[in-house]
Short mmCIF file of C-alpha atoms and ligand atoms in Angstrom, two decimals:
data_model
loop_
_atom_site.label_atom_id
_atom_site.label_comp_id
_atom_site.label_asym_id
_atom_site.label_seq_id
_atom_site.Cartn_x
_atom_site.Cartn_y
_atom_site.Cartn_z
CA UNK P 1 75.26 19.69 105.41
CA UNK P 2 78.35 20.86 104.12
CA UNK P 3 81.27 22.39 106.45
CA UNK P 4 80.41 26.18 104.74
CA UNK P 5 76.26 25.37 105.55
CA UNK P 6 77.92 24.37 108.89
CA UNK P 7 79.44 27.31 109.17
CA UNK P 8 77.16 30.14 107.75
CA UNK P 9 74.51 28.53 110.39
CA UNK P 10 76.14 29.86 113.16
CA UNK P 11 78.67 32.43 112.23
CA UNK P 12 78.15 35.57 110.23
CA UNK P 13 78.27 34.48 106.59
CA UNK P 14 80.13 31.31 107.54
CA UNK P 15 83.49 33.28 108.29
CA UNK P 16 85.11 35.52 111.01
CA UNK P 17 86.26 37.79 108.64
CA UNK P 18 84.48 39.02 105.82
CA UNK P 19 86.74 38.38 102.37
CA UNK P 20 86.91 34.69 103.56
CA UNK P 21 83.85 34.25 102.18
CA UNK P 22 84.49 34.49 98.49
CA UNK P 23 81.50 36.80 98.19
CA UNK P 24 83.67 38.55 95.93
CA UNK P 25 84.24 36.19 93.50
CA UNK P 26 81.26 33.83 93.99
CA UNK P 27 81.31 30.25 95.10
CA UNK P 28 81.94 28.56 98.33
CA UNK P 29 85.08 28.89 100.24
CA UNK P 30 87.59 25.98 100.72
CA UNK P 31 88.36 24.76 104.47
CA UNK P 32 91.81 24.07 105.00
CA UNK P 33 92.92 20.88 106.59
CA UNK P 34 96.64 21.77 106.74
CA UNK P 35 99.56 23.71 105.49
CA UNK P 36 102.97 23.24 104.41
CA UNK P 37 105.32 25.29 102.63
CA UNK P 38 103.78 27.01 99.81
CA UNK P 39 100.61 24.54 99.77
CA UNK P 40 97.37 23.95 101.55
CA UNK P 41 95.46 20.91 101.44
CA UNK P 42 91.51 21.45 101.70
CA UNK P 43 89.24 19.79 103.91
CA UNK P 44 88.05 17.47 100.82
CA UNK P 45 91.75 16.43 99.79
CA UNK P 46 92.70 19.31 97.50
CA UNK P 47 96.34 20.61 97.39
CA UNK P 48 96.21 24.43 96.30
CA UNK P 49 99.39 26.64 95.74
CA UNK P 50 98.55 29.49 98.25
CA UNK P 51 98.95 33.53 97.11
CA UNK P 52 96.85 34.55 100.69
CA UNK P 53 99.93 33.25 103.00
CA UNK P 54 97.65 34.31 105.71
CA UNK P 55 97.11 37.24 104.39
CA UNK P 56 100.65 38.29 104.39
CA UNK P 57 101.33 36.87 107.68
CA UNK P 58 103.31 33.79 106.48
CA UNK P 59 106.57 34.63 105.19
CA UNK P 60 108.52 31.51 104.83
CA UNK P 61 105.30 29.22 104.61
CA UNK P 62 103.06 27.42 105.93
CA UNK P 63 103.73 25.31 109.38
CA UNK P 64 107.45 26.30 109.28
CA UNK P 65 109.51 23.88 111.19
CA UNK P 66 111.12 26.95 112.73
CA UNK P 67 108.20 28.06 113.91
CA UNK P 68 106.17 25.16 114.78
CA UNK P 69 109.06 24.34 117.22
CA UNK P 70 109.19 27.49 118.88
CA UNK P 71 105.30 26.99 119.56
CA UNK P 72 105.28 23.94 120.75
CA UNK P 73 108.23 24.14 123.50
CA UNK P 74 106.79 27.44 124.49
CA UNK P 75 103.13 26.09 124.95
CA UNK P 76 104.62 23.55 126.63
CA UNK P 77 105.85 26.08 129.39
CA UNK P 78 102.19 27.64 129.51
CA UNK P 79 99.88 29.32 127.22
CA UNK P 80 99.27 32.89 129.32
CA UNK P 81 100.37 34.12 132.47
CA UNK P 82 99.39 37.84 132.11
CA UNK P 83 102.32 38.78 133.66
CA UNK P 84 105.93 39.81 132.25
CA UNK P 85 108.23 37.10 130.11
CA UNK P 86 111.47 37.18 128.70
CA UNK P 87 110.34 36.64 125.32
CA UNK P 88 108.62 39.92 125.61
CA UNK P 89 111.40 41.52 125.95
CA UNK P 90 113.78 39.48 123.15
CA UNK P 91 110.71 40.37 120.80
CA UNK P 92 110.35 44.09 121.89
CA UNK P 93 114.56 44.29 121.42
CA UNK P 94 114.54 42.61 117.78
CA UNK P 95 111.80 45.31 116.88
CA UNK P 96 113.63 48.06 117.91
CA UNK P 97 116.80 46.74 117.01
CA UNK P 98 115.09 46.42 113.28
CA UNK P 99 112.82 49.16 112.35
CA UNK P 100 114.44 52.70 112.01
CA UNK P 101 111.45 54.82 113.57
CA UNK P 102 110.58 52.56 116.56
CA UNK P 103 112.46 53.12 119.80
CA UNK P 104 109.92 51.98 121.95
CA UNK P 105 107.18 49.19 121.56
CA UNK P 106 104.24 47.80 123.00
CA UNK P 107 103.27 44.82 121.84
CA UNK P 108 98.95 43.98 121.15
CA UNK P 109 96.85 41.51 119.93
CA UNK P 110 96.03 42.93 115.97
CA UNK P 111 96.60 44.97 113.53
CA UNK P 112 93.43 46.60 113.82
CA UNK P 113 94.30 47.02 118.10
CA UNK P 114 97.83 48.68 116.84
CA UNK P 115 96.34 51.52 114.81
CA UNK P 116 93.64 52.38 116.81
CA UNK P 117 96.11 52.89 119.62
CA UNK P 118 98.78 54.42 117.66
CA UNK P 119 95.58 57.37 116.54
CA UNK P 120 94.94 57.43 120.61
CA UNK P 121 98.49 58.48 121.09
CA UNK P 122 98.78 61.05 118.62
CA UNK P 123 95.49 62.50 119.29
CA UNK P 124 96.52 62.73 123.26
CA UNK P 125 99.90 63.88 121.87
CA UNK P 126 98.63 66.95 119.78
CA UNK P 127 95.34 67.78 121.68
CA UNK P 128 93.90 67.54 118.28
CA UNK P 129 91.08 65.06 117.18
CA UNK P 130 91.36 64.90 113.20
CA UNK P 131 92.94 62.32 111.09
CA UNK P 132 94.04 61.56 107.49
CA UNK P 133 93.86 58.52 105.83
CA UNK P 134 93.79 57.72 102.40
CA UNK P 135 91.18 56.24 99.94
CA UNK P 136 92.06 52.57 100.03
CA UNK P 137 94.03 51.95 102.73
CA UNK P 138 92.86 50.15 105.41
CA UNK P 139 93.64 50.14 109.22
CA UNK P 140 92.20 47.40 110.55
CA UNK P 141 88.01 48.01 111.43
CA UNK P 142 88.68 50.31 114.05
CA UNK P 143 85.67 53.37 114.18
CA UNK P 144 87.73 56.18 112.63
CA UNK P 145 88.92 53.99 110.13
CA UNK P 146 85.81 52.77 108.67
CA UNK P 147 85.41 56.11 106.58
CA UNK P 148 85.30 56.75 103.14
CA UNK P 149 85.41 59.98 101.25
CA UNK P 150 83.18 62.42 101.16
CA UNK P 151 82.75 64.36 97.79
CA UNK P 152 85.31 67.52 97.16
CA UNK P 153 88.51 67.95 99.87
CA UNK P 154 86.34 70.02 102.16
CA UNK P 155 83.63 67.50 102.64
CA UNK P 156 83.53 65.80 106.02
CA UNK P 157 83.76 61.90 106.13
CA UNK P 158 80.89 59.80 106.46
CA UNK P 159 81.07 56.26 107.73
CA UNK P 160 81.26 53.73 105.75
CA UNK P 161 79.95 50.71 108.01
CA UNK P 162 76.46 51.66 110.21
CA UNK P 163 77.44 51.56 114.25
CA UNK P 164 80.11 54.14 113.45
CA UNK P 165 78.86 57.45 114.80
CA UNK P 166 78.59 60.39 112.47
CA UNK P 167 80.73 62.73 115.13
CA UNK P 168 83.83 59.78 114.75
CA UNK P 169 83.50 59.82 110.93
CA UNK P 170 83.77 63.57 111.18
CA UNK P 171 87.29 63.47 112.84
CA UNK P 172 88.34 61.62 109.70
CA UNK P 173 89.61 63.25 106.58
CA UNK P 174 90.25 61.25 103.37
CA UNK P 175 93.13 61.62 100.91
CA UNK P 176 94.42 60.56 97.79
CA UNK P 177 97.56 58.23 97.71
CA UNK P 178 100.40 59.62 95.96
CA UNK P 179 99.12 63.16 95.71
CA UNK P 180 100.29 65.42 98.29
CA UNK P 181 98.70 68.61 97.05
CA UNK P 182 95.11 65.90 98.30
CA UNK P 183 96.79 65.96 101.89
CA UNK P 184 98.36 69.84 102.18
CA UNK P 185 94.37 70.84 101.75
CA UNK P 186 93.04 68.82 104.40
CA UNK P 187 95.71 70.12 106.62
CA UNK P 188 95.40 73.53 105.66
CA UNK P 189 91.64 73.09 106.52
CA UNK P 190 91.64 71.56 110.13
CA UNK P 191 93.39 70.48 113.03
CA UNK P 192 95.06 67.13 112.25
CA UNK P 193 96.86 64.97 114.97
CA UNK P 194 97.87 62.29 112.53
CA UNK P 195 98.44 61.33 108.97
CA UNK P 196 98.37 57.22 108.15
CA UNK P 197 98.97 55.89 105.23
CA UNK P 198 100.58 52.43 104.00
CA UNK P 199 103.57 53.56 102.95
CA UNK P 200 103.25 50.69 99.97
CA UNK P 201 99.19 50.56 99.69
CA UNK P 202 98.51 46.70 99.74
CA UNK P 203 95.10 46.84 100.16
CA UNK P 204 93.57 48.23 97.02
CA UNK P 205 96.24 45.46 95.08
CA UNK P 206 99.83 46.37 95.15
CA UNK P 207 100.10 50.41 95.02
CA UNK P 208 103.96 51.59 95.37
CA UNK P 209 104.71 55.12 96.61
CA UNK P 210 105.14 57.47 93.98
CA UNK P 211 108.81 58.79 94.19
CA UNK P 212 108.81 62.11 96.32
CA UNK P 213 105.36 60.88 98.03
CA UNK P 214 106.08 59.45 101.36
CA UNK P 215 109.06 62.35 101.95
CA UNK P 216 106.49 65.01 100.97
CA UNK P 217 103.89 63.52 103.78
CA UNK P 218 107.07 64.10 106.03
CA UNK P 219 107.97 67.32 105.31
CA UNK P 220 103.91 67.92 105.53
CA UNK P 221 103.80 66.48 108.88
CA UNK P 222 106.56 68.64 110.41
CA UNK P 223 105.03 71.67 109.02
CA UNK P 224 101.92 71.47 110.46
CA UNK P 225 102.87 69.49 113.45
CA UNK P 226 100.83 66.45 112.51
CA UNK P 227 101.80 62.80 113.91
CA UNK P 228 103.16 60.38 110.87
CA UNK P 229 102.18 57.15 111.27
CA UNK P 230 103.46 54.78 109.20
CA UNK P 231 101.12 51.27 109.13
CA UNK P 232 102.79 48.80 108.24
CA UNK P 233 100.60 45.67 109.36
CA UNK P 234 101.31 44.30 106.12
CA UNK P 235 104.73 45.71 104.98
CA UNK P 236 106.85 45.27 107.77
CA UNK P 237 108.99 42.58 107.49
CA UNK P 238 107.85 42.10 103.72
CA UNK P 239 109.20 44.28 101.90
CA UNK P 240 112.94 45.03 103.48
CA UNK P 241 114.70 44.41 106.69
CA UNK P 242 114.01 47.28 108.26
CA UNK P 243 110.39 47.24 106.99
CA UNK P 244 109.18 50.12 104.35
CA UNK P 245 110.85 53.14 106.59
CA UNK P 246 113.86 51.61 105.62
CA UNK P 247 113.78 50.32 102.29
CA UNK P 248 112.40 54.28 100.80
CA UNK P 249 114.42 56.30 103.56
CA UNK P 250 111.64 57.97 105.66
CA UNK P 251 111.46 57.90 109.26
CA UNK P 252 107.58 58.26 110.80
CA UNK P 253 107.17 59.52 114.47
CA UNK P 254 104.70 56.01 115.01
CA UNK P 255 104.87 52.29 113.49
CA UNK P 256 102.01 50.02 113.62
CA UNK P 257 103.02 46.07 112.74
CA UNK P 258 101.42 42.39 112.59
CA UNK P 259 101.00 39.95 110.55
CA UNK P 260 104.54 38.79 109.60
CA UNK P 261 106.26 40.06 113.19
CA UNK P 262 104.05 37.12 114.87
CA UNK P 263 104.63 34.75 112.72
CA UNK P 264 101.35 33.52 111.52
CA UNK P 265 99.93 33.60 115.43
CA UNK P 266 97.34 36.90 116.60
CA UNK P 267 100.13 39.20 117.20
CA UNK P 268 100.43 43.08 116.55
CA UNK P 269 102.84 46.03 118.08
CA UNK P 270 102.98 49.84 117.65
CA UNK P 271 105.75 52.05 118.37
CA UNK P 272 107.95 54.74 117.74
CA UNK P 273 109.44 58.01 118.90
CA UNK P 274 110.64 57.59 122.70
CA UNK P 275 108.91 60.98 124.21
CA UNK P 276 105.77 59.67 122.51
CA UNK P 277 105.77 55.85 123.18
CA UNK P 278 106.19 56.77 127.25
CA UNK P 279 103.20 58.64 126.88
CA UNK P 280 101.58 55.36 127.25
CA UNK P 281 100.49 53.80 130.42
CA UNK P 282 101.87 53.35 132.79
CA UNK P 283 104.79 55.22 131.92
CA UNK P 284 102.00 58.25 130.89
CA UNK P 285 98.73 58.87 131.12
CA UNK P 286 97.22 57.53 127.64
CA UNK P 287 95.64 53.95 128.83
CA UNK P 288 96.07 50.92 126.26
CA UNK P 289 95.92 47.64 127.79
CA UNK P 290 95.66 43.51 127.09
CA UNK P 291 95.09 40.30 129.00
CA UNK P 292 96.69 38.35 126.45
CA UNK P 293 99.29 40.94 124.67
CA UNK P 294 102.70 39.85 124.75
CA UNK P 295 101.41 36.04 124.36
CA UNK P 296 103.94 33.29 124.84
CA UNK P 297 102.92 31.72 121.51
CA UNK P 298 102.82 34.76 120.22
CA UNK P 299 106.29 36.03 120.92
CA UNK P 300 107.55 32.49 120.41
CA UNK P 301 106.38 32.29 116.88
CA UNK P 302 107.20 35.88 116.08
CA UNK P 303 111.44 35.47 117.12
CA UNK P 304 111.61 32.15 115.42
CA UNK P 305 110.14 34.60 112.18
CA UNK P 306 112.64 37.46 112.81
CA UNK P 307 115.46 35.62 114.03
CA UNK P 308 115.47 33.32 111.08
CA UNK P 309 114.85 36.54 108.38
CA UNK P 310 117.62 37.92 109.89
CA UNK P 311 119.76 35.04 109.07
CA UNK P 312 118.17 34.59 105.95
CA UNK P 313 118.13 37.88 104.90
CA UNK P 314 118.92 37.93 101.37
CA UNK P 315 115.22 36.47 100.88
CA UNK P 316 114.56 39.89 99.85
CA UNK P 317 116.47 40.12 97.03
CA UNK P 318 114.54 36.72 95.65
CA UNK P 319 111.26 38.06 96.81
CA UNK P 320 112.43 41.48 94.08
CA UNK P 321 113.71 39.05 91.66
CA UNK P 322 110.46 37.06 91.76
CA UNK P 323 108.46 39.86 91.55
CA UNK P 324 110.27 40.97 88.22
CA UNK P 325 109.27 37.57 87.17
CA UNK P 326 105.95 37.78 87.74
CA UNK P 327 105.40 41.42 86.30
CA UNK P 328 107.45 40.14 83.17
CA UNK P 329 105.62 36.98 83.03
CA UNK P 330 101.60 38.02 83.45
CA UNK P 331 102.48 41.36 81.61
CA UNK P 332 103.45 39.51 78.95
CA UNK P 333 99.69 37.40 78.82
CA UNK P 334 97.57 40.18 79.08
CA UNK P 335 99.38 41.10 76.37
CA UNK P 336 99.06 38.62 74.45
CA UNK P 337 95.66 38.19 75.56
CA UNK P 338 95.23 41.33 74.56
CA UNK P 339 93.58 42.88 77.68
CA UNK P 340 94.49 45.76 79.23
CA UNK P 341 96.24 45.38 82.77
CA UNK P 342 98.51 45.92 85.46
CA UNK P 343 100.95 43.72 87.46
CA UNK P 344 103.23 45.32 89.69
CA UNK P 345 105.18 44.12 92.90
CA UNK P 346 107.41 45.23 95.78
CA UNK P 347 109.42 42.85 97.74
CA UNK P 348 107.02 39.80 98.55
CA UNK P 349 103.56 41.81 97.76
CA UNK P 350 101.85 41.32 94.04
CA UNK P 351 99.23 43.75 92.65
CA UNK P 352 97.11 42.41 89.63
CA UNK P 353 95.10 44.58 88.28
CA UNK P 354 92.75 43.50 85.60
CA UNK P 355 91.44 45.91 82.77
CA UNK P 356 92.63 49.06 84.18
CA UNK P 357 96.17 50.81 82.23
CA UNK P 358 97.41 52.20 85.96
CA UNK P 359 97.53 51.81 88.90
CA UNK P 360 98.70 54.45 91.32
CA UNK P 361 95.68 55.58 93.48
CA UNK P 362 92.06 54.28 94.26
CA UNK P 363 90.59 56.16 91.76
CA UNK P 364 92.60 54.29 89.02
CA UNK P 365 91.32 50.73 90.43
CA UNK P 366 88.15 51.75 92.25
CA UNK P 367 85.62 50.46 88.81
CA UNK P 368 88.16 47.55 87.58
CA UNK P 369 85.97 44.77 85.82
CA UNK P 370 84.96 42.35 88.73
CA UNK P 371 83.76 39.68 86.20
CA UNK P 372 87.27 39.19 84.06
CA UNK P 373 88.63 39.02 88.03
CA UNK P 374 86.52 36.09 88.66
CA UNK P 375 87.07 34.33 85.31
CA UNK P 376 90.47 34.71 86.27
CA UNK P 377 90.17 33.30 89.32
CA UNK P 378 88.16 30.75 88.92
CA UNK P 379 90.69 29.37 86.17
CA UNK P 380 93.13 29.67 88.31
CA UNK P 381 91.64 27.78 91.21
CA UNK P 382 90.53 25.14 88.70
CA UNK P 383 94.40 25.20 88.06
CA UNK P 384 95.47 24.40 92.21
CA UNK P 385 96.06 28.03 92.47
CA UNK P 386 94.87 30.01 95.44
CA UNK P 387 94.54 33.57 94.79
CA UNK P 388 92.66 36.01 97.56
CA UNK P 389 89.31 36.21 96.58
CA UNK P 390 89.19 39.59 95.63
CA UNK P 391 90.34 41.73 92.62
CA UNK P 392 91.56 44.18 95.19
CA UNK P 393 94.10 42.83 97.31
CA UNK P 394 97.54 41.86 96.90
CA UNK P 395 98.93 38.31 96.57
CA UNK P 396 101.77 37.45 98.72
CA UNK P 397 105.26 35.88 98.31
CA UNK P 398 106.34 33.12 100.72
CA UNK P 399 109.86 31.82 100.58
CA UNK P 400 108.22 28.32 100.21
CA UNK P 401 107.23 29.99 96.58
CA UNK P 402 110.54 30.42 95.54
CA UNK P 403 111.34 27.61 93.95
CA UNK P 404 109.95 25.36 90.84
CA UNK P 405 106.69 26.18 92.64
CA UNK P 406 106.71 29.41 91.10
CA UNK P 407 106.90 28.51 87.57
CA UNK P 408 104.41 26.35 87.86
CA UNK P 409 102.09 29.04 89.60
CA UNK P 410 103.17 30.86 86.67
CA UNK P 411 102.15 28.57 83.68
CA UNK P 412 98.79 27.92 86.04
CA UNK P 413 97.95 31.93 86.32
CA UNK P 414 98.97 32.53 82.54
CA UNK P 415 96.68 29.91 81.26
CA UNK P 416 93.40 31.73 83.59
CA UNK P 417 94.60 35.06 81.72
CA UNK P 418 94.09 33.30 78.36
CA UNK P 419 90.93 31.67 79.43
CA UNK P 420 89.36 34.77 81.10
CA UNK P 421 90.32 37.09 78.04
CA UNK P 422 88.64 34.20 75.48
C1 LIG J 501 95.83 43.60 108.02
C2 LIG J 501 96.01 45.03 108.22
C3 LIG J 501 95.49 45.70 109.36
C4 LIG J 501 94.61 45.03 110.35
O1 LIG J 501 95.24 44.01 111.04
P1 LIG J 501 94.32 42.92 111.78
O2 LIG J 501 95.33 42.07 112.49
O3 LIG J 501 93.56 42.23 110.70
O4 LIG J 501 93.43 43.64 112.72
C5 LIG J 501 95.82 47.02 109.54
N1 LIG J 501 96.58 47.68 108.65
C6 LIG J 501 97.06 47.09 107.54
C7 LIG J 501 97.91 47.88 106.61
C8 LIG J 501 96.77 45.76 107.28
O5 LIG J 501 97.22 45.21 106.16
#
């Protein structure tokens, strides 16, 4: 047997999360021996240029010495005590220190653990039960989350996974991104504790706020006394030094963040407004709780991370310059492939969108051609690229890419276009 029979033998379609398993795209996954930099080698001996980074985790690359170190002295001191360190703390201060909106943080275990608490604390905040999120965006597989839209703006949701309860789908309203007129109805409609969105949508591709969008959900917000939460799991970090609140200029009342602020370890925080953050236990009377939150190789890897963007922080001018690149680059071989497409990015997150002429809301992506995708792919995996297996979700910059590696990534991705177009 091979590692994937291994694997789907005894775990759910071979993976522990669903897109690892290249249903998308067809064909086995790879298993990764080892990282470094902007490569993985495979369990068979391949070295692949890798676009997941961990699904946006990874910032600088794979098994950063930075980071590596910080692990290793810190495991060395003990894996889990479940009881306050001063890493905590030095994590909690950089956070706060960084993103605009947060004031106070609480640091949890996922992405998908941040938002679900971050809705508990606005619902307990508002004594209201509905949400609104928008078509596309994902929060992690919390209950309320796992909704997709009903048809017309005054249809409840229904669930879009079975084990979510009807009543939970109910509480959740769905939106479209960039159109506020989508959002003012459901508010006008129902009691709504929160609004959260992604304020850039990275997981429908690459989807930048429209200009005007993410101050109109404020203004919104205050009107009707809703909760803003901005999740930004994947953009925090990414796309500015003071996350996406800071790079368009809009402050939410809650932050959900991951993936890069742990440094490639299972790390998460929420936070935000002071009067509502000491709402939680056991400051207040809203209960969120973890054995392992606040991990020592958690908070280890995730200073090393934000203490060495913040002394590298022009990487986010080369993450914008390399995303002009790429947009100039791949726009020009659909092009001259002559397909129809998309390629837009926004600090170190790509969208490529295949066959479709925009790209600014689910509907515009929703029936994009999943065959060209997978030509496309495939070429490109043929070619040592690793792209994530899906036509819908963004690729992600490392600072390990930025450097002849991303030329030759390049040549590599503009060949697949040719092929998959031919
Ligand atoms: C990845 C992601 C999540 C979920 O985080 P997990 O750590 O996978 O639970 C939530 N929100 C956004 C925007 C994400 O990209």
């Amino acid at each position: 047997m091979n590692w994937f029979e291994r694997a789907s033998a005894v775990i759910p379609g071979g993976v522990h999360s669903p897109v690892r398993a290249f249903k998308a795209v067809g064909g086995d996954p790879p298993f990764i021996a080892s990282g470094s930099g902007a490569r993985v080698t495979t369990a068979d001996g391949r070295e692949l240029i890798d676009f997941i980074a961990s699904w946006g985790a990874l910032i600088h690359g794979h098994a950063h010495p930075a980071v590596v170190e910080a692990i290793t002295e810190a495991a060395a001191r003990g894996t889990s005590f479940g009881i306050p360190t001063t890493a905590e703390v030095e994590l909690a201060e950089m956070i706060t220190d960084m993103v605009p909106s947060v004031d106070v943080v609480r640091l949890v275990n996922s992405g998908t653990e941040a938002t679900a608490s971050a809705i508990r604390l606005a619902r307990a905040a508002t004594g209201r039960a509905g949400i609104i999120k928008f078509a596309g965006c994902y929060h992690g597989h919390a209950d309320p989350f796992l909704v997709q839209a009903g048809s017309g703006l005054a249809t409840f949701g229904t669930p879009s996974s079975p084990g979510v309860p009807a009543g939970t789908a109910a509480d959740t309203r769905v939106a479209d991104y960039n159109d506020l007129a989508s959002v003012q109805a459901h508010l006008e409609d129902s009691d709504v504790a929160a609004v959260i969105v992604e304020p850039v949508a990275g997981n429908m591709g690459c989807i930048p706020p429209a200009a005007g969008f993410l101050t109109g959900l404020r203004e919104l917000c205050d009107q009707f006394d809703a909760v803003l939460i901005f999740d930004e799991v994947m953009t925090g970090f990414r796309v500015g030094p003071q996350s996406a609140q800071g790079r368009y200029g809009v402050t939410p009342d809650l932050t959900t963040l991951g993936k890069v602020i742990a440094g490639g370890t299972p790390g998460a925080a929420y936070g935000g407004r002071e009067d509502l953050m000491r709402m939680i236990a056991p400051d207040g009377p809203v209960y969120q709780a973890g054995t392992l939150s606040g991990n020592p190789l958690v908070t280890a890897a995730g200073l090393a991370t934000l203490r060495w963007l913040k002394a590298n922080d022009d990487l986010y001018d080369r993450f914008e310059d390399a995303g002009r690149l790429i947009e100039h680059r791949l726009g020009n071989a659909l092009e001259a492939a002559g397909l129809p497409g998309i390629v837009q990015a926004v600090g170190g997150m790509v969208g490529v969108f295949l066959g479709v002429d925009r790209a600014t809301t689910w509907s515009d992506v929703a029936d994009l051609d999943p065959n060209l995708f997978n030509r496309f792919f495939h070429g490109a995996l043929r070619r040592g690229v690793l792209l994530p297996p899906s036509p819908f979700e963004a690729w992600f910059l490392m600072e390990s890419h930025l450097d002849s590696t991303l030329d030759i990534a390049l040549t590599a991705l503009e060949e697949s276009i040719a092929e998959a177009a031919s």
